[in-house]
Coordinates of N, CA and C in Angstrom, one line a residue:
M1 N 0.8 -1.2 0.0 CA 0.0 0.0 0.0 C 0.9 1.2 0.0
S2 N 0.5 2.2 -0.8 CA 1.4 3.4 -0.9 C 1.2 4.3 0.4
A3 N 2.3 5.1 0.6 CA 2.3 6.0 1.7 C 1.2 7.0 1.6
T4 N 0.8 7.5 0.4 CA -0.3 8.4 0.3 C -1.6 7.8 0.7
N5 N -1.8 6.5 0.3 CA -3.1 5.9 0.7 C -3.1 5.7 2.2
T6 N -2.0 5.3 2.8 CA -2.0 5.1 4.3 C -2.2 6.4 5.0
R7 N -1.6 7.5 4.5 CA -1.8 8.8 5.1 C -3.2 9.2 5.0
D8 N -3.8 9.0 3.8 CA -5.2 9.3 3.6 C -6.1 8.5 4.5
R9 N -5.8 7.2 4.7 CA -6.6 6.4 5.5 C -6.6 6.9 7.0
I10 N -5.4 7.3 7.4 CA -5.2 7.8 8.7 C -6.1 9.1 8.9
L11 N -6.0 10.0 7.9 CA -6.8 11.3 8.0 C -8.3 11.0 8.0
D12 N -8.7 10.0 7.1 CA -10.1 9.6 7.1 C -10.5 9.1 8.4
A13 N -9.7 8.3 9.1 CA -10.0 7.7 10.4 C -10.1 8.9 11.4
L14 N -9.2 9.8 11.4 CA -9.2 10.9 12.3 C -10.5 11.7 12.1
Q15 N -10.9 11.9 10.8 CA -12.2 12.6 10.6 C -13.4 11.9 11.2
R16 N -13.4 10.6 11.0 CA -14.5 9.8 11.6 C -14.6 9.9 13.1
I17 N -13.5 9.9 13.7 CA -13.4 9.9 15.2 C -13.9 11.3 15.6
L18 N -13.3 12.4 15.0 CA -13.7 13.7 15.3 C -15.2 14.0 15.2
V19 N -15.8 13.5 14.1 CA -17.2 13.7 13.8 C -18.0 12.9 14.8
R20 N -17.7 11.7 15.1 CA -18.5 10.8 15.9 C -18.4 11.1 17.4
Q21 N -17.1 11.4 17.8 CA -16.8 11.4 19.3 C -16.1 12.7 19.8
G22 N -15.7 13.6 18.9 CA -15.0 14.8 19.3 C -13.5 14.6 19.5
T23 N -12.9 15.7 19.8 CA -11.4 15.7 19.9 C -10.9 14.9 21.1
G24 N -11.7 14.8 22.2 CA -11.3 14.1 23.4 C -11.1 12.6 23.1
A25 N -11.7 12.1 22.0 CA -11.5 10.6 21.7 C -10.3 10.4 20.8
V26 N -9.7 11.5 20.3 CA -8.6 11.3 19.4 C -7.3 11.0 20.2
T27 N -6.8 9.8 20.0 CA -5.5 9.5 20.5 C -4.8 8.8 19.3
L28 N -3.5 8.7 19.4 CA -2.7 8.0 18.4 C -3.2 6.5 18.2
E29 N -3.5 5.9 19.4 CA -4.0 4.5 19.4 C -5.3 4.4 18.7
S30 N -6.3 5.3 19.1 CA -7.6 5.2 18.5 C -7.6 5.4 17.0
V31 N -6.8 6.4 16.6 CA -6.8 6.7 15.1 C -6.1 5.5 14.4
A32 N -5.0 5.0 14.9 CA -4.4 3.8 14.3 C -5.3 2.6 14.2
A33 N -6.1 2.4 15.2 CA -7.0 1.3 15.2 C -8.1 1.5 14.2
E34 N -8.7 2.7 14.1 CA -9.7 3.1 13.2 C -9.2 3.0 11.8
A35 N -8.0 3.4 11.5 CA -7.4 3.3 10.2 C -6.9 1.9 9.8
G36 N -6.8 1.0 10.8 CA -6.3 -0.3 10.4 C -4.8 -0.3 10.2
V37 N -4.1 0.5 10.9 CA -2.6 0.6 10.8 C -2.0 0.4 12.2
S38 N -0.8 0.0 12.2 CA -0.1 -0.1 13.5 C 0.2 1.3 14.0
K39 N 0.5 1.4 15.3 CA 0.8 2.7 15.9 C 2.1 3.2 15.2
G40 N 3.1 2.3 15.0 CA 4.3 2.7 14.3 C 4.0 3.2 12.9
G41 N 3.1 2.6 12.2 CA 2.7 3.0 10.8 C 2.1 4.4 10.9
L42 N 1.3 4.7 11.9 CA 0.8 6.0 12.1 C 1.9 7.0 12.4
L43 N 2.8 6.7 13.3 CA 3.9 7.6 13.7 C 4.8 7.9 12.5
Y44 N 4.9 7.0 11.5 CA 5.7 7.2 10.3 C 5.2 8.5 9.6
H45 N 3.8 8.6 9.6 CA 3.2 9.7 8.9 C 3.0 10.9 9.8
F46 N 2.6 10.7 11.0 CA 2.2 11.8 11.9 C 2.9 11.5 13.3
R47 N 3.7 12.4 13.8 CA 4.4 12.2 15.0 C 3.6 12.5 16.3
S48 N 2.4 13.1 16.1 CA 1.6 13.5 17.3 C 0.2 13.7 16.8
K49 N -0.7 13.9 17.8 CA -2.1 14.2 17.6 C -2.2 15.5 16.9
Q50 N -1.4 16.5 17.3 CA -1.4 17.8 16.7 C -1.0 17.7 15.2
A51 N 0.0 16.9 14.9 CA 0.5 16.7 13.5 C -0.7 16.1 12.6
M52 N -1.5 15.2 13.2 CA -2.6 14.7 12.5 C -3.6 15.8 12.2
L53 N -3.9 16.6 13.2 CA -4.9 17.7 13.0 C -4.3 18.7 12.0
Q54 N -3.0 18.9 12.0 CA -2.4 19.8 11.0 C -2.6 19.2 9.6
G55 N -2.4 17.9 9.5 CA -2.6 17.2 8.2 C -4.1 17.4 7.7
L56 N -5.0 17.4 8.6 CA -6.4 17.6 8.3 C -6.6 19.0 7.7
V57 N -6.0 20.0 8.4 CA -6.2 21.3 8.0 C -5.5 21.5 6.6
Q58 N -4.3 20.9 6.4 CA -3.6 20.9 5.1 C -4.5 20.3 4.0
R59 N -5.2 19.2 4.3 CA -6.1 18.6 3.4 C -7.2 19.6 3.0
L60 N -7.8 20.3 4.0 CA -8.8 21.2 3.7 C -8.3 22.4 2.8
G61 N -7.1 22.8 3.1 CA -6.5 23.9 2.3 C -6.3 23.5 0.9
E62 N -5.9 22.2 0.7 CA -5.7 21.7 -0.7 C -7.0 21.6 -1.4
S63 N -8.0 21.2 -0.7 CA -9.4 21.1 -1.3 C -9.9 22.5 -1.7
A64 N -9.7 23.4 -0.8 CA -10.1 24.8 -1.1 C -9.3 25.4 -2.3
G65 N -8.0 25.0 -2.4 CA -7.1 25.5 -3.5 C -7.6 25.0 -4.8
A66 N -8.1 23.8 -4.9 CA -8.7 23.3 -6.1 C -9.9 24.0 -6.5
E67 N -10.7 24.4 -5.5 CA -11.9 25.1 -5.8 C -11.6 26.5 -6.3
F68 N -10.6 27.2 -5.7 CA -10.2 28.5 -6.1 C -9.7 28.5 -7.5
E69 N -8.9 27.4 -7.9 CA -8.4 27.3 -9.2 C -9.6 27.2 -10.2
Q70 N -10.5 26.4 -9.9 CA -11.7 26.2 -10.8 C -12.5 27.5 -10.9
A71 N -12.7 28.2 -9.8 CA -13.5 29.5 -9.8 C -12.8 30.6 -10.5
G72 N -11.4 30.5 -10.5 CA -10.7 31.6 -11.2 C -10.5 31.4 -12.7
R73 N -11.0 30.3 -13.2 CA -10.8 30.1 -14.7 C -11.6 31.1 -15.5
V74 N -11.1 31.5 -16.6 CA -11.8 32.4 -17.5 C -13.1 31.9 -17.9
G75 N -14.1 32.7 -17.8 CA -15.5 32.3 -18.2 C -16.3 31.8 -17.1
V76 N -15.7 31.6 -15.9 CA -16.5 31.0 -14.8 C -17.2 32.2 -14.1
D77 N -18.5 32.0 -13.9 CA -19.2 33.0 -13.1 C -18.9 32.7 -11.6
V78 N -18.0 33.5 -11.0 CA -17.5 33.2 -9.7 C -18.6 33.1 -8.6
V79 N -19.6 34.0 -8.8 CA -20.7 34.1 -7.8 C -21.5 32.8 -7.9
R80 N -21.9 32.4 -9.1 CA -22.6 31.1 -9.3 C -21.8 29.9 -8.8
Y81 N -20.6 29.9 -9.1 CA -19.7 28.8 -8.6 C -19.7 28.7 -7.1
F82 N -19.5 29.9 -6.5 CA -19.4 29.9 -5.0 C -20.7 29.5 -4.4
L83 N -21.8 30.0 -4.9 CA -23.1 29.7 -4.3 C -23.4 28.2 -4.5
E84 N -23.1 27.6 -5.6 CA -23.3 26.2 -5.8 C -22.4 25.4 -5.0
A85 N -21.2 25.9 -4.7 CA -20.2 25.1 -3.9 C -20.6 25.3 -2.4
S86 N -21.5 26.1 -2.1 CA -21.9 26.4 -0.7 C -22.8 25.3 -0.2
Q87 N -23.1 24.3 -1.0 CA -23.9 23.1 -0.6 C -22.9 22.0 -0.7
P88 N -22.5 21.4 0.4 CA -21.5 20.3 0.3 C -21.9 19.2 -0.7
A89 N -20.9 18.8 -1.5 CA -21.2 17.9 -2.6 C -21.2 16.5 -2.2
S90 N -20.6 16.2 -1.1 CA -20.5 14.7 -0.7 C -20.5 14.6 0.8
D91 N -20.7 13.4 1.3 CA -20.6 13.2 2.7 C -19.1 13.3 3.2
E92 N -18.2 13.0 2.3 CA -16.8 13.1 2.6 C -16.4 14.6 2.8
E93 N -16.9 15.4 1.9 CA -16.6 16.9 2.0 C -17.2 17.4 3.4
M94 N -18.4 17.0 3.7 CA -19.0 17.4 4.9 C -18.2 16.9 6.1
A95 N -17.7 15.7 6.1 CA -16.9 15.1 7.1 C -15.6 15.9 7.3
L96 N -15.0 16.3 6.2 CA -13.7 17.0 6.3 C -14.0 18.4 7.0
Y97 N -14.9 19.1 6.6 CA -15.2 20.4 7.2 C -15.6 20.3 8.6
W98 N -16.5 19.3 8.9 CA -17.0 19.1 10.2 C -15.9 18.7 11.2
S99 N -15.0 17.9 10.7 CA -14.0 17.4 11.6 C -13.0 18.6 11.9
V100 N -12.8 19.5 10.9 CA -11.9 20.6 11.2 C -12.6 21.6 12.2
I101 N -13.9 21.7 12.0 CA -14.7 22.6 13.0 C -14.5 22.0 14.4
A102 N -14.7 20.6 14.5 CA -14.5 20.0 15.8 C -13.2 20.2 16.4
A103 N -12.1 20.2 15.6 CA -10.8 20.4 16.0 C -10.6 21.9 16.4
L104 N -11.2 22.8 15.7 CA -11.1 24.2 16.0 C -11.8 24.5 17.4
R105 N -12.8 23.8 17.7 CA -13.5 24.0 19.0 C -12.5 23.7 20.2
S106 N -11.6 22.8 19.9 CA -10.6 22.5 20.9 C -9.3 23.2 20.6
T107 N -9.2 24.5 21.0 CA -8.2 25.4 20.5 C -6.8 24.9 20.9
E108 N -6.6 24.1 21.9 CA -5.2 23.7 22.2 C -4.7 22.7 21.1
E109 N -5.6 22.2 20.3 CA -5.1 21.2 19.3 C -4.6 21.8 18.0
L110 N -5.0 23.0 17.6 CA -4.6 23.6 16.4 C -3.7 24.7 16.7
S111 N -2.6 24.8 15.9 CA -1.7 25.9 16.1 C -2.3 27.2 15.4
E112 N -1.6 28.3 15.7 CA -2.0 29.6 15.1 C -1.9 29.5 13.6
A113 N -0.9 28.8 13.1 CA -0.7 28.6 11.6 C -1.8 27.8 11.0
D114 N -2.3 26.8 11.7 CA -3.5 26.1 11.2 C -4.7 27.0 11.1
T115 N -4.9 27.8 12.1 CA -6.1 28.7 12.1 C -5.9 29.7 11.0
E116 N -4.7 30.1 10.7 CA -4.5 31.1 9.6 C -4.8 30.4 8.3
V117 N -4.5 29.1 8.1 CA -4.9 28.5 6.8 C -6.4 28.6 6.6
L118 N -7.2 28.4 7.6 CA -8.6 28.5 7.5 C -9.0 30.0 7.3
A119 N -8.4 30.9 7.9 CA -8.7 32.3 7.7 C -8.4 32.7 6.3
R120 N -7.3 32.2 5.7 CA -6.9 32.5 4.3 C -8.0 31.9 3.4
V121 N -8.6 30.8 3.7 CA -9.6 30.2 2.8 C -10.8 31.2 2.7
F122 N -11.3 31.7 3.8 CA -12.4 32.7 3.8 C -11.9 34.0 3.1
A123 N -10.7 34.4 3.4 CA -10.3 35.7 2.8 C -10.1 35.5 1.3
H124 N -9.7 34.4 0.8 CA -9.5 34.1 -0.6 C -10.8 34.2 -1.3
W125 N -11.9 33.5 -0.7 CA -13.2 33.6 -1.3 C -13.7 35.1 -1.4
S126 N -13.4 35.8 -0.3 CA -13.8 37.2 -0.3 C -13.2 38.0 -1.4
K127 N -11.9 37.7 -1.6 CA -11.1 38.4 -2.7 C -11.6 38.0 -4.1
L128 N -11.8 36.7 -4.3 CA -12.3 36.3 -5.6 C -13.6 36.9 -5.9
L129 N -14.5 36.9 -4.9 CA -15.9 37.5 -5.2 C -15.8 39.0 -5.4
T130 N -15.0 39.7 -4.6 CA -14.8 41.1 -4.7 C -14.2 41.5 -6.0
D131 N -13.1 40.8 -6.4 CA -12.5 41.1 -7.7 C -13.5 40.9 -8.9
Y132 N -14.3 39.8 -8.8 CA -15.2 39.5 -9.8 C -16.4 40.5 -9.9
I133 N -16.9 40.8 -8.7 CA -18.1 41.7 -8.7 C -17.7 43.2 -8.8
G134 N -16.7 43.5 -8.1 CA -16.3 44.9 -8.0 C -16.9 45.7 -6.9
D135 N -17.7 45.1 -6.0 CA -18.3 45.7 -4.9 C -18.1 44.8 -3.6
P136 N -17.2 45.3 -2.7 CA -16.9 44.5 -1.6 C -18.1 44.2 -0.6
V137 N -19.0 45.1 -0.5 CA -20.2 44.9 0.3 C -21.1 43.7 -0.2
L138 N -21.3 43.8 -1.5 CA -22.1 42.7 -2.1 C -21.4 41.4 -2.1
A139 N -20.1 41.5 -2.4 CA -19.2 40.3 -2.3 C -19.3 39.6 -0.9
E140 N -19.2 40.4 0.1 CA -19.2 39.9 1.4 C -20.6 39.3 1.8
T141 N -21.6 40.0 1.3 CA -23.0 39.5 1.6 C -23.1 38.1 0.9
I142 N -22.7 38.0 -0.3 CA -22.7 36.7 -1.0 C -21.9 35.6 -0.2
R143 N -20.7 36.0 0.2 CA -19.9 35.0 0.9 C -20.6 34.6 2.2
L144 N -21.2 35.5 2.9 CA -21.9 35.2 4.2 C -23.1 34.3 3.9
V145 N -23.8 34.5 2.9 CA -24.9 33.7 2.5 C -24.4 32.2 2.2
G146 N -23.4 32.1 1.4 CA -22.8 30.8 1.1 C -22.3 30.1 2.4
D147 N -21.6 30.9 3.2 CA -21.0 30.3 4.5 C -22.2 29.8 5.4
G148 N -23.3 30.6 5.4 CA -24.4 30.2 6.2 C -25.1 28.9 5.7
L149 N -25.2 28.8 4.4 CA -25.7 27.6 3.8 C -24.9 26.4 4.1
Y150 N -23.5 26.6 4.0 CA -22.6 25.5 4.3 C -22.7 25.0 5.7
L151 N -22.7 26.0 6.6 CA -22.7 25.7 8.1 C -24.0 25.0 8.4
S152 N -25.1 25.5 7.8 CA -26.4 24.8 8.0 C -26.4 23.4 7.6
A153 N -25.8 23.1 6.4 CA -25.7 21.7 5.9 C -24.9 20.9 6.8
L154 N -23.7 21.4 7.3 CA -22.9 20.7 8.2 C -23.5 20.4 9.5
S155 N -24.4 21.3 9.9 CA -25.0 21.1 11.2 C -26.3 20.2 11.2
G156 N -26.6 19.9 9.9 CA -27.8 19.0 9.8 C -29.1 19.8 9.9
L157 N -29.0 21.1 9.8 CA -30.3 21.9 9.8 C -31.0 21.8 8.4
P158 N -32.3 21.9 8.4 CA -33.0 21.8 7.1 C -32.6 22.9 6.2
S159 N -32.5 22.5 4.9 CA -32.2 23.5 3.8 C -33.5 24.3 3.6
P160 N -33.3 25.5 3.1 CA -34.4 26.3 2.6 C -35.2 25.5 1.5
E161 N -36.4 25.8 1.4 CA -37.2 25.2 0.3 C -36.4 25.5 -1.0
P162 N -36.3 24.5 -1.9 CA -35.6 24.6 -3.1 C -36.0 25.9 -4.0
K163 N -37.3 26.1 -4.0 CA -37.8 27.3 -4.8 C -37.3 28.6 -4.2
L164 N -37.4 28.7 -2.9 CA -36.9 29.9 -2.2 C -35.4 30.0 -2.3
L165 N -34.7 29.0 -2.2 CA -33.2 29.0 -2.3 C -32.8 29.4 -3.7
Q166 N -33.5 28.9 -4.7 CA -33.3 29.4 -6.1 C -33.5 30.9 -6.3
Q167 N -34.6 31.4 -5.6 CA -34.9 32.8 -5.7 C -33.8 33.6 -5.1
V168 N -33.3 33.1 -3.9 CA -32.1 33.8 -3.3 C -30.9 33.9 -4.2
F169 N -30.6 32.7 -4.8 CA -29.5 32.6 -5.7 C -29.7 33.6 -6.9
D170 N -30.9 33.5 -7.5 CA -31.2 34.4 -8.7 C -31.0 35.8 -8.3
R171 N -31.5 36.2 -7.2 CA -31.4 37.7 -6.8 C -30.0 38.1 -6.6
L172 N -29.2 37.2 -5.9 CA -27.8 37.6 -5.8 C -27.0 37.6 -7.1
L173 N -27.4 36.6 -7.9 CA -26.7 36.6 -9.3 C -27.1 37.8 -10.1
E174 N -28.4 38.2 -10.0 CA -28.8 39.4 -10.8 C -28.1 40.7 -10.2
Q175 N -28.0 40.8 -8.9 CA -27.3 42.0 -8.3 C -25.9 42.0 -8.7
A176 N -25.2 40.8 -8.7 CA -23.8 40.8 -9.0 C -23.6 41.2 -10.5
A177 N -24.5 40.6 -11.4 CA -24.4 40.9 -12.8 C -24.6 42.4 -13.1
E178 N -25.6 43.0 -12.4 CA -25.9 44.4 -12.6 C -24.7 45.3 -12.1
T179 N -24.2 44.9 -11.0 CA -23.0 45.6 -10.4 C -21.8 45.6 -11.4
R180 N -21.6 44.4 -11.9 CA -20.5 44.2 -12.9 C -20.7 45.1 -14.1
R181 N -22.0 45.1 -14.6 CA -22.3 45.9 -15.8 C -22.1 47.4 -15.6
T182 N -22.5 47.9 -14.4 CA -22.4 49.3 -14.1 C -21.0 49.7 -13.9
R183 N -20.2 48.8 -13.4 CA -18.8 49.1 -13.2 C -17.9 49.0 -14.4
A184 N -18.4 48.3 -15.4 CA -17.6 48.1 -16.6 C -17.4 49.3 -17.5

C-alpha cells in the first residue's frame, strides 16, 4: 500500500473519530485502530495528535485550493460557482469540514498557523468575489450567505425550500451581474 493511501486512511479515520466522538476521543492509538494501521505506521506519517490535525487542515487547504483554481478560470461565473459550492457535494466533504470545525473548538489542538490556513480560505473567497463583482459589500454579503448555507448543511439543519433558495441565488446573481455591468 502506498504512503499516500496510508496517510489518507489515517486522516479519514481521524475525521470519523472527530465527527462521531469529538477531539477528546482522538489518540494515536484510537486513530491507528480506526485506520487499520499499527501505531508505528501512524507515527511514520504523523508524530503527534497535533500533527494529524495539521494534516487535516492541510487537506482542507488543498481542497479549497482546487476550488479556487476552478473558480478563477476564464469564463466562470464566480458568484454562481461559489453559491453552488456552498452546498456540500458529498458526505466526505461534509466530514472534512465538520472534523476541522470539531478540532477548532478544541483550541489547544490547532496551532495559530493552522487557524491562519482557515482564515486564508475565507479571505481568498472574499477576494475572488470582490474582484469578480467589484463591490466589496455585495461580495461579502454573498460570501456570508454561502457560508451560512454550508454551516447549516454541516449542522444538519434543514435546507431552505428549493424554490426559495433558487430565488435567493437568482437575486444575488442578478445583483452581481448588474453591479458588474455598471462598473464596466
